PDB file of C-alpha atoms in Angstrom:
ATOM      1  CA  MET P   1      10.866  -6.512  -7.161  1.00  0.00           C
ATOM      2  CA  SER P   2      10.071 -10.267  -6.430  1.00  0.00           C
ATOM      3  CA  ALA P   3       6.568 -11.658  -7.473  1.00  0.00           C
ATOM      4  CA  GLU P   4       7.045 -14.342  -4.295  1.00  0.00           C
ATOM      5  CA  PRO P   5       4.602 -13.379  -1.438  1.00  0.00           C
ATOM      6  CA  PHE P   6       7.680 -12.258   1.717  1.00  0.00           C
ATOM      7  CA  PRO P   7       6.512 -14.275   4.743  1.00  0.00           C
ATOM      8  CA  GLU P   8       6.028 -12.391   7.333  1.00  0.00           C
ATOM      9  CA  VAL P   9       3.683 -10.143   5.461  1.00  0.00           C
ATOM     10  CA  HIS P  10      -0.233 -10.943   7.394  1.00  0.00           C
ATOM     11  CA  TRP P  11      -3.354 -11.730   4.698  1.00  0.00           C
ATOM     12  CA  PRO P  12      -6.921 -11.144   6.479  1.00  0.00           C
ATOM     13  CA  PRO P  13      -8.764 -14.078   5.084  1.00  0.00           C
ATOM     14  CA  GLY P  14      -9.878 -14.092   1.637  1.00  0.00           C
ATOM     15  CA  TRP P  15      -6.722 -11.924   0.443  1.00  0.00           C
ATOM     16  CA  GLY P  16      -3.608 -13.285  -0.279  1.00  0.00           C
ATOM     17  CA  PRO P  17      -1.100 -13.626  -3.809  1.00  0.00           C
ATOM     18  CA  ASP P  18      -3.294 -16.895  -4.739  1.00  0.00           C
ATOM     19  CA  ARG P  19      -6.380 -15.153  -3.590  1.00  0.00           C
ATOM     20  CA  GLY P  20      -7.185 -12.575  -6.577  1.00  0.00           C
ATOM     21  CA  ASP P  21      -6.314 -11.846 -10.022  1.00  0.00           C
ATOM     22  CA  GLY P  22      -3.322 -10.514  -9.252  1.00  0.00           C
ATOM     23  CA  PHE P  23      -0.667 -10.071  -7.190  1.00  0.00           C
ATOM     24  CA  VAL P  24       2.258  -7.634  -7.149  1.00  0.00           C
ATOM     25  CA  SER P  25       5.211  -7.120  -4.504  1.00  0.00           C
ATOM     26  CA  HIS P  26       8.343  -4.523  -4.866  1.00  0.00           C
ATOM     27  CA  GLU P  27      10.505  -3.614  -1.837  1.00  0.00           C
ATOM     28  CA  ARG P  28      12.547  -0.633  -1.384  1.00  0.00           C
ATOM     29  CA  ARG P  29      15.408   0.367   1.388  1.00  0.00           C
ATOM     30  CA  MET P  30      15.064   3.446   2.999  1.00  0.00           C
ATOM     31  CA  THR P  31      17.500   5.736   5.579  1.00  0.00           C
ATOM     32  CA  ALA P  32      14.473   6.665   7.293  1.00  0.00           C
ATOM     33  CA  ALA P  33      13.675   4.852  10.087  1.00  0.00           C
ATOM     34  CA  ALA P  34      10.571   2.641  10.618  1.00  0.00           C
ATOM     35  CA  GLY P  35       8.694   4.837  12.573  1.00  0.00           C
ATOM     36  CA  ALA P  36       8.942   8.360  10.156  1.00  0.00           C
ATOM     37  CA  VAL P  37       7.903   6.204   7.390  1.00  0.00           C
ATOM     38  CA  PHE P  38       5.301   4.818   9.004  1.00  0.00           C
ATOM     39  CA  ALA P  39       3.494   8.111  10.334  1.00  0.00           C
ATOM     40  CA  ARG P  40       4.074   9.314   6.429  1.00  0.00           C
ATOM     41  CA  LEU P  41       2.502   6.205   5.534  1.00  0.00           C
ATOM     42  CA  VAL P  42      -0.163   6.369   7.969  1.00  0.00           C
ATOM     43  CA  ALA P  43      -0.837  10.204   7.150  1.00  0.00           C
ATOM     44  CA  VAL P  44      -3.400   9.510   3.983  1.00  0.00           C
ATOM     45  CA  GLU P  45      -5.169  12.237   4.368  1.00  0.00           C
ATOM     46  CA  ALA P  46      -1.072  14.016   2.441  1.00  0.00           C
ATOM     47  CA  TRP P  47      -1.578  11.415  -0.081  1.00  0.00           C
ATOM     48  CA  PRO P  48      -2.710  13.186  -2.695  1.00  0.00           C
ATOM     49  CA  ARG P  49       1.360  15.622  -2.152  1.00  0.00           C
ATOM     50  CA  TRP P  50       3.477  13.042  -3.315  1.00  0.00           C
ATOM     51  CA  GLN P  51       1.050   9.972  -4.305  1.00  0.00           C
ATOM     52  CA  ARG P  52       0.007  11.078  -8.439  1.00  0.00           C
ATOM     53  CA  ALA P  53      -1.709   8.280  -8.268  1.00  0.00           C
ATOM     54  CA  VAL P  54      -4.670  10.103  -6.068  1.00  0.00           C
ATOM     55  CA  GLU P  55      -7.041  12.844  -6.357  1.00  0.00           C
ATOM     56  CA  ARG P  56      -8.401  13.305  -2.871  1.00  0.00           C
ATOM     57  CA  THR P  57      -8.347  11.542   0.196  1.00  0.00           C
ATOM     58  CA  GLU P  58     -11.442  11.665   2.693  1.00  0.00           C
ATOM     59  CA  VAL P  59     -10.350  10.774   6.309  1.00  0.00           C
ATOM     60  CA  SER P  60     -12.255  11.481   9.844  1.00  0.00           C
ATOM     61  CA  GLY P  61     -10.314  10.550  12.482  1.00  0.00           C
ATOM     62  CA  GLU P  62      -6.752   9.062  13.308  1.00  0.00           C
ATOM     63  CA  LEU P  63      -6.693   5.503  11.424  1.00  0.00           C
ATOM     64  CA  ALA P  64      -7.171   2.756  13.519  1.00  0.00           C
ATOM     65  CA  THR P  65      -7.913  -1.006  12.515  1.00  0.00           C
ATOM     66  CA  GLY P  66     -11.745  -1.140  11.012  1.00  0.00           C
ATOM     67  CA  SER P  67     -11.859   3.066  10.069  1.00  0.00           C
ATOM     68  CA  GLY P  68     -12.418   3.905   7.322  1.00  0.00           C
ATOM     69  CA  PHE P  69     -11.408   6.300   4.599  1.00  0.00           C
ATOM     70  CA  VAL P  70     -12.074   7.270   0.721  1.00  0.00           C
ATOM     71  CA  VAL P  71      -9.364   7.557  -1.559  1.00  0.00           C
ATOM     72  CA  VAL P  72      -9.883   9.480  -5.201  1.00  0.00           C
ATOM     73  CA  THR P  73      -7.855   8.732  -8.444  1.00  0.00           C
ATOM     74  CA  ARG P  74      -8.715   9.455 -11.763  1.00  0.00           C
ATOM     75  CA  ARG P  75      -9.793   6.098 -12.613  1.00  0.00           C
ATOM     76  CA  HIS P  76     -11.691   4.795  -9.058  1.00  0.00           C
ATOM     77  CA  LEU P  77     -13.758   5.823  -6.301  1.00  0.00           C
ATOM     78  CA  LEU P  78     -12.337   3.653  -3.611  1.00  0.00           C
ATOM     79  CA  ASP P  79     -14.063   2.591  -0.044  1.00  0.00           C
ATOM     80  CA  GLY P  80     -10.433   1.818   2.483  1.00  0.00           C
ATOM     81  CA  ILE P  81     -11.107  -0.235   5.089  1.00  0.00           C
ATOM     82  CA  VAL P  82      -8.137  -0.673   7.354  1.00  0.00           C
ATOM     83  CA  GLY P  83      -6.745  -3.785   8.135  1.00  0.00           C
ATOM     84  CA  GLU P  84      -3.801  -3.331   9.895  1.00  0.00           C
ATOM     85  CA  LEU P  85      -1.875  -1.507  12.115  1.00  0.00           C
ATOM     86  CA  ASP P  86       0.470  -1.796  14.155  1.00  0.00           C
ATOM     87  CA  ARG P  87       2.804   0.910  14.541  1.00  0.00           C
ATOM     88  CA  PRO P  88       5.814   1.349  13.277  1.00  0.00           C
ATOM     89  CA  ASN P  89       6.278  -1.736  11.480  1.00  0.00           C
ATOM     90  CA  ARG P  90       2.740  -3.224   9.849  1.00  0.00           C
ATOM     91  CA  PHE P  91       0.000  -1.118   8.013  1.00  0.00           C
ATOM     92  CA  GLY P  92      -3.007  -2.557   5.772  1.00  0.00           C
ATOM     93  CA  TRP P  93      -6.123  -1.584   3.972  1.00  0.00           C
ATOM     94  CA  ALA P  94      -8.616  -3.229   2.001  1.00  0.00           C
ATOM     95  CA  ALA P  95      -9.811  -0.944  -1.149  1.00  0.00           C
ATOM     96  CA  ILE P  96     -13.600  -1.572  -2.626  1.00  0.00           C
ATOM     97  CA  GLY P  97     -14.077   0.209  -5.860  1.00  0.00           C
ATOM     98  CA  ASP P  98     -15.995  -0.093  -9.102  1.00  0.00           C
ATOM     99  CA  ARG P  99     -13.603  -2.440 -11.470  1.00  0.00           C
ATOM    100  CA  VAL P 100     -11.598  -3.226  -8.399  1.00  0.00           C
ATOM    101  CA  SER P 101     -10.562  -4.338  -5.467  1.00  0.00           C
ATOM    102  CA  PHE P 102      -7.484  -4.943  -3.464  1.00  0.00           C
ATOM    103  CA  TYR P 103      -5.610  -5.708  -0.277  1.00  0.00           C
ATOM    104  CA  GLN P 104      -2.220  -3.538   0.256  1.00  0.00           C
ATOM    105  CA  ASN P 105       0.139  -4.922   2.972  1.00  0.00           C
ATOM    106  CA  TRP P 106       3.083  -2.770   4.044  1.00  0.00           C
ATOM    107  CA  LEU P 107       5.978  -4.422   6.291  1.00  0.00           C
ATOM    108  CA  LEU P 108       9.179  -1.798   7.534  1.00  0.00           C
ATOM    109  CA  LEU P 109      11.571  -3.625   8.790  1.00  0.00           C
ATOM    110  CA  GLU P 110      14.108  -2.055  11.422  1.00  0.00           C
ATOM    111  CA  GLU P 111      17.734  -2.661   9.703  1.00  0.00           C
ATOM    112  CA  PRO P 112      20.510  -2.116  11.597  1.00  0.00           C
ATOM    113  CA  ASP P 113      22.175   1.100  10.948  1.00  0.00           C
ATOM    114  CA  GLY P 114      18.914   2.745  11.032  1.00  0.00           C
ATOM    115  CA  GLY P 115      17.034   2.593   8.023  1.00  0.00           C
ATOM    116  CA  THR P 116      14.330   0.401   6.522  1.00  0.00           C
ATOM    117  CA  LEU P 117      13.408  -2.123   4.507  1.00  0.00           C
ATOM    118  CA  VAL P 118       9.801  -1.145   2.944  1.00  0.00           C
ATOM    119  CA  VAL P 119       8.055  -4.308   1.981  1.00  0.00           C
ATOM    120  CA  PHE P 120       5.003  -3.468   0.148  1.00  0.00           C
ATOM    121  CA  GLN P 121       2.927  -7.038  -1.230  1.00  0.00           C
ATOM    122  CA  GLU P 122      -1.130  -6.197  -2.843  1.00  0.00           C
ATOM    123  CA  ALA P 123      -3.397  -8.502  -4.418  1.00  0.00           C
ATOM    124  CA  SER P 124      -5.917  -7.509  -6.384  1.00  0.00           C
ATOM    125  CA  ARG P 125      -9.360  -8.820  -7.341  1.00  0.00           C
ATOM    126  CA  GLY P 126     -11.878  -7.621 -11.071  1.00  0.00           C
ATOM    127  CA  PRO P 127     -12.022  -6.410 -14.202  1.00  0.00           C
ATOM    128  CA  SER P 128      -9.566  -3.780 -13.658  1.00  0.00           C
ATOM    129  CA  ALA P 129      -6.748  -5.903 -12.125  1.00  0.00           C
ATOM    130  CA  PHE P 130      -7.135  -8.674 -13.955  1.00  0.00           C
ATOM    131  CA  LEU P 131      -6.639  -6.480 -17.791  1.00  0.00           C
ATOM    132  CA  ARG P 132      -4.398  -4.027 -16.538  1.00  0.00           C
ATOM    133  CA  ALA P 133      -1.688  -6.092 -14.778  1.00  0.00           C
ATOM    134  CA  ALA P 134       0.881  -4.529 -16.156  1.00  0.00           C
ATOM    135  CA  GLU P 135      -0.066  -0.653 -15.830  1.00  0.00           C
ATOM    136  CA  ARG P 136      -0.936  -2.617 -11.495  1.00  0.00           C
ATOM    137  CA  LEU P 137       3.024  -3.214 -11.360  1.00  0.00           C
ATOM    138  CA  GLU P 138       3.608   0.369 -12.603  1.00  0.00           C
ATOM    139  CA  LEU P 139       1.207   1.986 -10.194  1.00  0.00           C
ATOM    140  CA  THR P 140       2.472   0.026  -7.151  1.00  0.00           C
ATOM    141  CA  ARG P 141       6.181   0.281  -7.910  1.00  0.00           C
ATOM    142  CA  ASP P 142       5.368   4.101  -7.896  1.00  0.00           C
ATOM    143  CA  TRP P 143       3.907   4.007  -4.439  1.00  0.00           C
ATOM    144  CA  VAL P 144       7.099   2.804  -2.696  1.00  0.00           C
ATOM    145  CA  TYR P 145       9.364   4.610  -4.762  1.00  0.00           C
ATOM    146  CA  ALA P 146       6.941   8.148  -4.576  1.00  0.00           C
ATOM    147  CA  LEU P 147       6.889   7.022  -0.519  1.00  0.00           C
ATOM    148  CA  PRO P 148       9.053  10.248   0.616  1.00  0.00           C
ATOM    149  CA  ASP P 149      12.462   9.089   2.352  1.00  0.00           C
ATOM    150  CA  ASP P 150      13.074  11.609   5.049  1.00  0.00           C
ATOM    151  CA  GLY P 151      16.689  10.364   6.008  1.00  0.00           C
ATOM    152  CA  ARG P 152      17.732   9.954   9.947  1.00  0.00           C
TER     153      ARG P 152
END
């Protein structure tokens, strides 16, 4: 984990490490190719099967920049909006909820051995982000390490 912004991560206007109440960053090396990791990551309807914090999702149609979806967790009902979708390397989405909003960036860098370096960064705002910084760190770490690694 790093508390520093990764230079290749794109932040939409108004978001970023210096624009919120919380910022977290994680990196993970995976044996799966970037395309396979990306496919798992953008299959929002499958998140409840591998992400323990997600109880249910609602998605209509294929994801595209600007499309929306709903994520239900134990604590929050989140309206998600895709901010960046560049196959197979970038996925960014904003979540707006009752006591928290955040922007998650996923950058998938292809490794020389065919694997992937996953760079995850999230900037968050609101009472839940500010008051539960340690919990946000653990929750986001779970997102990164629960992401299935299908191997090569």
